[in-house]
Short mmCIF file of C-alpha atoms in Angstrom, two decimals:
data_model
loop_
_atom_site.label_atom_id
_atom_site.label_comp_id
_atom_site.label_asym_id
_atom_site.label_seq_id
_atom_site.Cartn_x
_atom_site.Cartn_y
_atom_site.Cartn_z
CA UNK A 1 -48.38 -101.85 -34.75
CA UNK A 2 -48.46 -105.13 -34.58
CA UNK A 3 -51.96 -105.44 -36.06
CA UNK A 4 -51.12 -102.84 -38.73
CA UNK A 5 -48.16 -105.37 -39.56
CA UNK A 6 -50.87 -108.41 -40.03
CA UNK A 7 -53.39 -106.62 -42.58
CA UNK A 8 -50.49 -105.25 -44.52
CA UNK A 9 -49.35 -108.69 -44.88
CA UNK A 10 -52.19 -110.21 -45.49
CA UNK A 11 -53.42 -107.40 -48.16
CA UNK A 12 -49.50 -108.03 -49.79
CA UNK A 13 -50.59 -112.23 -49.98
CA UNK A 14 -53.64 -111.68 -51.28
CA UNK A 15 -53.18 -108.71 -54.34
CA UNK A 16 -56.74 -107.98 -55.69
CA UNK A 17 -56.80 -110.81 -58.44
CA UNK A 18 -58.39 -114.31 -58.74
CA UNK A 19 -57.40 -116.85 -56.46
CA UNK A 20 -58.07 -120.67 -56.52
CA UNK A 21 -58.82 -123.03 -54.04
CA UNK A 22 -55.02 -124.03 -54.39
CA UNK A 23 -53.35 -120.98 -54.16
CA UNK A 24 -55.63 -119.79 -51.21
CA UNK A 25 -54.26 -122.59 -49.12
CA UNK A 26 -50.58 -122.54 -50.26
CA UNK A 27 -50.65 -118.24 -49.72
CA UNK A 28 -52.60 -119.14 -45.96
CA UNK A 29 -50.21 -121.49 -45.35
CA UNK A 30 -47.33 -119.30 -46.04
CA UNK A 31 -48.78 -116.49 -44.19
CA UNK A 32 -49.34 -118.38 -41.15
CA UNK A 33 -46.22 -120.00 -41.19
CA UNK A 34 -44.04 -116.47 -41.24
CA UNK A 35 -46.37 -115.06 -38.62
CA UNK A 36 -45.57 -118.10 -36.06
CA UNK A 37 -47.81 -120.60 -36.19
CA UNK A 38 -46.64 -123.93 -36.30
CA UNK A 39 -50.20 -125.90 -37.26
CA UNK A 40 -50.01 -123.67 -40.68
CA UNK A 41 -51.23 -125.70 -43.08
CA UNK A 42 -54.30 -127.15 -41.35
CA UNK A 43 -55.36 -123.93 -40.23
CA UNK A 44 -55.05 -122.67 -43.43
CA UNK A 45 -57.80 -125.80 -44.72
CA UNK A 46 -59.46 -125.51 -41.55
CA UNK A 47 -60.39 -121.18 -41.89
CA UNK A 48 -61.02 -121.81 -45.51
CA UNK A 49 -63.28 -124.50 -45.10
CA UNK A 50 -64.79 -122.13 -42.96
CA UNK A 51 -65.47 -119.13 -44.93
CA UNK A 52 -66.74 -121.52 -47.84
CA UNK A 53 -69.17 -123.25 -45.79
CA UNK A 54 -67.38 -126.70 -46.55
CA UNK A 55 -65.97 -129.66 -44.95
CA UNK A 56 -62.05 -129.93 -45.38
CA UNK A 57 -62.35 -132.74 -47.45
CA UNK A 58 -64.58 -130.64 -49.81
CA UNK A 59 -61.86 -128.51 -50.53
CA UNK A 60 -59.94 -131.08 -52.61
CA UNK A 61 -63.17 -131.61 -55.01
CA UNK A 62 -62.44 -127.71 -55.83
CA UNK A 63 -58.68 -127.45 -55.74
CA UNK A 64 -59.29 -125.24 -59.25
CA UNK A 65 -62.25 -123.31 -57.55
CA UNK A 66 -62.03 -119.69 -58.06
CA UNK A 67 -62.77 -118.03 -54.75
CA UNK A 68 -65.45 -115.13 -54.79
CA UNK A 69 -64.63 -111.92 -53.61
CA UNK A 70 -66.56 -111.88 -50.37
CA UNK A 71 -65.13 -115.66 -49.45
CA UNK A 72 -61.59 -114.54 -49.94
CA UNK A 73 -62.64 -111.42 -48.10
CA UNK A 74 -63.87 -113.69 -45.09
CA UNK A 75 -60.54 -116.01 -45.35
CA UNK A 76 -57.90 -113.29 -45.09
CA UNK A 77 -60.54 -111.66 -42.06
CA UNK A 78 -59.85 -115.35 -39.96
CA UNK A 79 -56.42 -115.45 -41.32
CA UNK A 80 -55.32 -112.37 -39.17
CA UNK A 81 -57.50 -113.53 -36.58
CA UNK A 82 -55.05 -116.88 -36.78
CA UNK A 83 -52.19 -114.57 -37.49
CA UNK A 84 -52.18 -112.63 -33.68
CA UNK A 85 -52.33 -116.12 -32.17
CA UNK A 86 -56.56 -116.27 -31.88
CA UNK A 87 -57.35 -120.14 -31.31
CA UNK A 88 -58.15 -122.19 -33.87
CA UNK A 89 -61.45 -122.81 -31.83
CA UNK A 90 -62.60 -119.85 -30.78
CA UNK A 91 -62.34 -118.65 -34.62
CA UNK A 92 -64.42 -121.92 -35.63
CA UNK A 93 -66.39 -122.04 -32.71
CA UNK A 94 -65.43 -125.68 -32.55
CA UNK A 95 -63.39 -128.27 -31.11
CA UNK A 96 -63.31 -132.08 -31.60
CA UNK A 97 -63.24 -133.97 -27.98
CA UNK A 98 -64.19 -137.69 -27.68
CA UNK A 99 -64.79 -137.66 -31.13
CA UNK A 100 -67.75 -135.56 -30.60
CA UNK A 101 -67.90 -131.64 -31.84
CA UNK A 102 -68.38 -128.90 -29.03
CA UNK A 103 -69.17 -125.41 -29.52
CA UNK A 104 -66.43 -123.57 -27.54
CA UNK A 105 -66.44 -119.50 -27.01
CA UNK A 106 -63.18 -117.60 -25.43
CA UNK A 107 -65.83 -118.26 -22.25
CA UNK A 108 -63.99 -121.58 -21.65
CA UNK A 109 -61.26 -123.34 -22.03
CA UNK A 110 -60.94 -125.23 -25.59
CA UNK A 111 -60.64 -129.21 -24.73
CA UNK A 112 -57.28 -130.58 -25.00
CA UNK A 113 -57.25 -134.47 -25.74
CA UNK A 114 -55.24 -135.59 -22.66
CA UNK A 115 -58.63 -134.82 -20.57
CA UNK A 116 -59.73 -137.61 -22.70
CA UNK A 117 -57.80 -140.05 -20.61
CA UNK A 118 -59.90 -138.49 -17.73
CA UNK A 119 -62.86 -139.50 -19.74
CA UNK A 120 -62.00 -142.55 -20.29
CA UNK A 121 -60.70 -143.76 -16.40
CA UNK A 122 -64.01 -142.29 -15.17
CA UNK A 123 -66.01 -144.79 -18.07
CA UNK A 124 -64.06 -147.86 -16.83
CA UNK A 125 -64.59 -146.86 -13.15
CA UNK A 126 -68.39 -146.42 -13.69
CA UNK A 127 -68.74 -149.47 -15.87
CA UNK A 128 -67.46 -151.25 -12.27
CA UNK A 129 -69.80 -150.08 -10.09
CA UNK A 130 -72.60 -152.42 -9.12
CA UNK A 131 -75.63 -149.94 -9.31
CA UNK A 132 -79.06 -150.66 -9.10
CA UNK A 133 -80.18 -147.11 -9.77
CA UNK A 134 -78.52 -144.36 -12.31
CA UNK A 135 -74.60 -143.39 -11.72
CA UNK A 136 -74.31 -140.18 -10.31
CA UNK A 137 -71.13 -138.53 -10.98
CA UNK A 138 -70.62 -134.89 -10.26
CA UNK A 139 -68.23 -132.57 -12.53
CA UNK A 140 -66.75 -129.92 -10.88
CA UNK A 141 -65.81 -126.52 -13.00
CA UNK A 142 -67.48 -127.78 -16.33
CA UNK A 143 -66.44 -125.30 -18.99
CA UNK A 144 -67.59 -126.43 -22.38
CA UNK A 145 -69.02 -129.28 -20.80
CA UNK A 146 -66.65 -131.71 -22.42
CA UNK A 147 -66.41 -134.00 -19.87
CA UNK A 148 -69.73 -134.06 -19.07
CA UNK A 149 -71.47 -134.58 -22.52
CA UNK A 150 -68.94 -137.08 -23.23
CA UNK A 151 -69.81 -139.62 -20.17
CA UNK A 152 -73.55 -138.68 -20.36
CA UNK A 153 -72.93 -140.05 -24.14
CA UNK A 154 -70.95 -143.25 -23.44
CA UNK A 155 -73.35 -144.48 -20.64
CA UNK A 156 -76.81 -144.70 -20.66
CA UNK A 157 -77.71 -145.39 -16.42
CA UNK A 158 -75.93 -141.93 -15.36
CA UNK A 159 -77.39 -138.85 -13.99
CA UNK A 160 -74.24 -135.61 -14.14
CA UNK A 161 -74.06 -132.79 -11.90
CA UNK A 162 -72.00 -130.52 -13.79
CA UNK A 163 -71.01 -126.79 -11.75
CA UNK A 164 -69.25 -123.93 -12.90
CA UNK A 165 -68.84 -120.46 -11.23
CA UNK A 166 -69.08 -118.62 -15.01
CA UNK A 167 -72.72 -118.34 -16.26
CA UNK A 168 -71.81 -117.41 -19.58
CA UNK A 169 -69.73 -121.22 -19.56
CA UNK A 170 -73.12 -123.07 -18.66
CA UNK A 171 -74.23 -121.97 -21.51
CA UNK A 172 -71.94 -123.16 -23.65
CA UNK A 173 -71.68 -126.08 -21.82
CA UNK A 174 -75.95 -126.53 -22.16
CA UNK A 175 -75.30 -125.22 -25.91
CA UNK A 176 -73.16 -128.98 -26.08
CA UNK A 177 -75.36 -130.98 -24.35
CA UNK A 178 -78.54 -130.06 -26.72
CA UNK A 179 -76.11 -130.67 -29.58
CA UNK A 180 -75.52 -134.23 -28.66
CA UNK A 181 -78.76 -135.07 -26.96
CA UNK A 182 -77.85 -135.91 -23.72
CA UNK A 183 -80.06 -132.72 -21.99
CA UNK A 184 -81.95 -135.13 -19.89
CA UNK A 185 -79.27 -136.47 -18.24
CA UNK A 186 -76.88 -133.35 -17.45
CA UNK A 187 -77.80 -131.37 -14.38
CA UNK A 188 -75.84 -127.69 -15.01
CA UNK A 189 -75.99 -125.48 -11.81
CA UNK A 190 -74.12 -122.11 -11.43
CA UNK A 191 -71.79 -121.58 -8.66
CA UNK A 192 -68.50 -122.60 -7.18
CA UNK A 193 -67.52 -125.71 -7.00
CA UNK A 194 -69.07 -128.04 -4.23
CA UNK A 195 -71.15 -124.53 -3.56
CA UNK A 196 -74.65 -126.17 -5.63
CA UNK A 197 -74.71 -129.13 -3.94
CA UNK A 198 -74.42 -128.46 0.25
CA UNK A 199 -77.29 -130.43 -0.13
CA UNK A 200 -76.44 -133.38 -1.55
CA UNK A 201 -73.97 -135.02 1.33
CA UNK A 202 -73.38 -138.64 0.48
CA UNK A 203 -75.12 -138.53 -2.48
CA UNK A 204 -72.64 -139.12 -5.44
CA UNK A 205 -71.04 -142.03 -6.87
CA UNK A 206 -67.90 -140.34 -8.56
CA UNK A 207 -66.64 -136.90 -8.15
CA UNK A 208 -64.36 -135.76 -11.78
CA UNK A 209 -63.17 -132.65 -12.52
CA UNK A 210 -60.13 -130.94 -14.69
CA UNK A 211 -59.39 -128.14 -12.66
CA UNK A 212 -57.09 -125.02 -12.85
CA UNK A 213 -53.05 -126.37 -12.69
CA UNK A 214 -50.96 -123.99 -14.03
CA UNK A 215 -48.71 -122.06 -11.33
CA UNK A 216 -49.29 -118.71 -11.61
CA UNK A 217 -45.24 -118.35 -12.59
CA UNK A 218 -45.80 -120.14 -15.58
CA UNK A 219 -48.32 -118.55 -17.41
CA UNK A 220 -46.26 -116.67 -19.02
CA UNK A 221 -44.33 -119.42 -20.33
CA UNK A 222 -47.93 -121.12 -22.03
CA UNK A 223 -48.39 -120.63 -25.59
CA UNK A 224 -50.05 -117.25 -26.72
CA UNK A 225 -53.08 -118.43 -27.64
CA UNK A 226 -53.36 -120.33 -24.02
CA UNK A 227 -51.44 -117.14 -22.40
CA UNK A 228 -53.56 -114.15 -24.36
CA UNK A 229 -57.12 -115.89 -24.72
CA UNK A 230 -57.82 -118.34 -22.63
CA UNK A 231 -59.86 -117.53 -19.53
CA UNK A 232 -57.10 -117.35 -16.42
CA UNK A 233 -60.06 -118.07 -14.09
CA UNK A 234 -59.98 -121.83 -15.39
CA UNK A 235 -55.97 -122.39 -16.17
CA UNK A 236 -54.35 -120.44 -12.80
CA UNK A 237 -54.26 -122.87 -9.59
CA UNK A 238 -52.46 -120.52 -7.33
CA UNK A 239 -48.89 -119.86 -6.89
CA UNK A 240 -48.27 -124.06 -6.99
CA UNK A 241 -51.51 -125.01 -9.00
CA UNK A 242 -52.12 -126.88 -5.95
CA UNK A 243 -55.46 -124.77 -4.72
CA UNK A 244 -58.34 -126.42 -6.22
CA UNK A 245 -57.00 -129.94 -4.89
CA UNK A 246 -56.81 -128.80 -1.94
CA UNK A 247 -60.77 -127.55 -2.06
CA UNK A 248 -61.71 -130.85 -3.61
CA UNK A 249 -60.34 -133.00 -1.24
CA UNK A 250 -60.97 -130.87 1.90
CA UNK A 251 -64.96 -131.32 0.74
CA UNK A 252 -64.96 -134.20 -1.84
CA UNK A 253 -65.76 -136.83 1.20
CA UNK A 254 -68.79 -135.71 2.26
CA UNK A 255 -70.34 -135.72 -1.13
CA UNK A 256 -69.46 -139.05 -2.19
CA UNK A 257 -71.13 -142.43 -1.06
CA UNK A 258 -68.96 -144.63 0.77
CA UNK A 259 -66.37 -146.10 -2.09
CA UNK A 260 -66.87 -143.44 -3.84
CA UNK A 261 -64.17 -142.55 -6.10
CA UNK A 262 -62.53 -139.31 -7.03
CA UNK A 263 -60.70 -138.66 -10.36
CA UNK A 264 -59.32 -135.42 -11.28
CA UNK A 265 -56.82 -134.25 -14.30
CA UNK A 266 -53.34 -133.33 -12.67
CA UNK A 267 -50.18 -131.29 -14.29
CA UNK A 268 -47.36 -133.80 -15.76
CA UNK A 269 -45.40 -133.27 -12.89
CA UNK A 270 -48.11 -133.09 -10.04
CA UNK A 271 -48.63 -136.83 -9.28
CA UNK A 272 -46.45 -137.15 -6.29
CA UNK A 273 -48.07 -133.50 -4.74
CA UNK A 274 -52.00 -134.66 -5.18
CA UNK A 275 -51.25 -138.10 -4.20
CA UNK A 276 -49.96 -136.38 -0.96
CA UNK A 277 -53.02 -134.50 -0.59
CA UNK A 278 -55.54 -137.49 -0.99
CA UNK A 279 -53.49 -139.31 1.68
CA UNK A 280 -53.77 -136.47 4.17
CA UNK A 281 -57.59 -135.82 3.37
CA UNK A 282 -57.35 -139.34 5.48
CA UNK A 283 -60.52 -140.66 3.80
CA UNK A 284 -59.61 -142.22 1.00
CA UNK A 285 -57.78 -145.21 -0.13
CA UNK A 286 -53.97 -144.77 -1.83
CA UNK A 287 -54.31 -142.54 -4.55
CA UNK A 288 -53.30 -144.62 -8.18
CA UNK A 289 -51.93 -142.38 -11.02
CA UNK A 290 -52.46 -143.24 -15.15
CA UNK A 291 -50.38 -142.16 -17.50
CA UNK A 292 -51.49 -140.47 -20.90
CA UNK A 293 -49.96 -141.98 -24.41
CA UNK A 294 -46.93 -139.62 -23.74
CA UNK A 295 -46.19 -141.17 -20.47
CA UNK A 296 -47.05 -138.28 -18.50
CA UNK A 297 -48.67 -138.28 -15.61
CA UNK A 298 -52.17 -137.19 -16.21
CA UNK A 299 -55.36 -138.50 -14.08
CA UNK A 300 -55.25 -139.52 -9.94
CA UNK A 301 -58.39 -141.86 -8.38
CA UNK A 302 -58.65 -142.71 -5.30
CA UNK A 303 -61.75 -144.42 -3.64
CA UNK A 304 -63.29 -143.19 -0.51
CA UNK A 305 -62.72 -145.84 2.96
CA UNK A 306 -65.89 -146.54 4.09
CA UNK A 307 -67.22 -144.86 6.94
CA UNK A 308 -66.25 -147.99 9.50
CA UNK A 309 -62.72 -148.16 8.02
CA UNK A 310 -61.61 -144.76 8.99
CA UNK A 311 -59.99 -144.28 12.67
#
């Protein structure tokens, strides 16, 4: 019914007549904005840039452009897309993270900008350590591959080992990594979590990851297009969103050289519960906590002791 309700709309917006760049984006808007969503007006440029093949910016130059049949066609097709709550990403197949575009598919999750401050902790970390050979830094649960693109871009000594259990999110995450060149120095291996690396004990400088936080109780508080689309493999962390922490740092010690640091993207109001964790993993230093720009809590490091400070 609901989806009846959408194409009836949409075919009531859009009569069979003409319709200009202009009106296009003020009859989007108003269709978007009746059907829920609160972003109306950019999605509106964003799905019409879209079906004409243009930048946003574009549109502007052609306000008076007459739309041809088979673009408004493919504009009022995303619109109900938009209209039952669809991503904005998954119906562009993009997403803008660290100023960089990534390819996203309703495989992953689509990169929110306060993993950015994860990004950008792990960068000033790295840019600390005295190296003489690459920066190895392993990301666990990739996805897109956001995080890992991102620091393979920003430094140029640094070797990633990025995991994920979902084969069909490598290859996205790959997909990114081709895009922005950094192939060479991005190391993606299936399998769950620490799982592709037993191997590799002692070997890695930094361990990051953003991984599942949202208590199972609350998803169905999230937004729909988090709630309906997203892939609950990589938002659910168990009945307390706690789980994966407590995988990371029952394991993350053996895998990191001595100093090694840990950094991991935590829910707004998990500081005080993974700072607890680090300290009883009893191999690490006191766990600091940034803040993103809202002044939530966000990101947690902690450094590993070394080997002859633990008792």
């Amino acid at each position: 019914k609901t989806m009846q309700r959408v194409e009836l709309q949409i075919e009531e917006t859009f009569a069979p007549r003409p319709v200009a760049v202009r009106q296009a984006l003020q009859k989007g808007t108003e269709f978007l904005s009746q059907m829920g969503v609160e972003s109306a007006r950019l999605d509106a440029e964003l799905l019409l840039s879209k079906a004409l093949g243009c930048t946003k910016e574009r549109l502007y130059l052609n306000y008076e452009m007459a739309l041809e049949t088979a673009v408004k066609d493919l504009y009022c097709y995303l619109l109900q897309r938009r209209a039952r709550r669809e991503p904005l990403a998954y119906i562009t197949g993009e997403r803008e993270f660290w100023s960089l575009r990534f390819h996203v598919t309703p495989e992953v999750l689509v990169p929110r900008p306060e993993t950015e401050l994860l990004v950008e902790v792990t960068l000033e970390l790295a840019k600390r350590l005295e190296k003489i050979h690459p920066i190895k830094i392993l990301d666990l649960g990739t996805g897109s591959g956001a995080i890992a693109v991102s620091l393979a871009k920003e430094l140029d000594d640094i070797e990633v080992w990025a995991t994920d259990l979902s084969a069909p999110a490598l290859e996205v995450a790959q997909s990114n990594a081709l895009r922005h060149g950094v192939s060479e120095k991005i190391h993606f291996i299936e399998g769950d979590m620490f799982c592709p690396v037993r191997g590799q004990r002692g070997f890695f400088d930094m361990v990051v990851s953003n991984p599942p936080y949202v208590r199972q109780s609350e998803l169905q508080n999230l937004a729909p297009e988090v709630r309906t689309w997203e892939p609950k493999l990589a938002l659910v962390g168990g009945s307390d969103g706690l789980d994966f922490y407590r995988r990371i740092m029952a394991e993350a010690d053996r895998y990191l050289t001595d100093r090694g640091i840990v950094a991991l993207e935590i829910g707004a109001d998990m500081g005080s519960d993974v700072c607890r964790l680090i300290a009883n993993a009893d191999r690490f230093s006191p766990a600091s906590v940034y803040q993103d720009y809202a002044g939530r809590d966000r990101v947690v490091v902690a450094r590993k002791l070394p080997a002859d400070a633990i008792y």
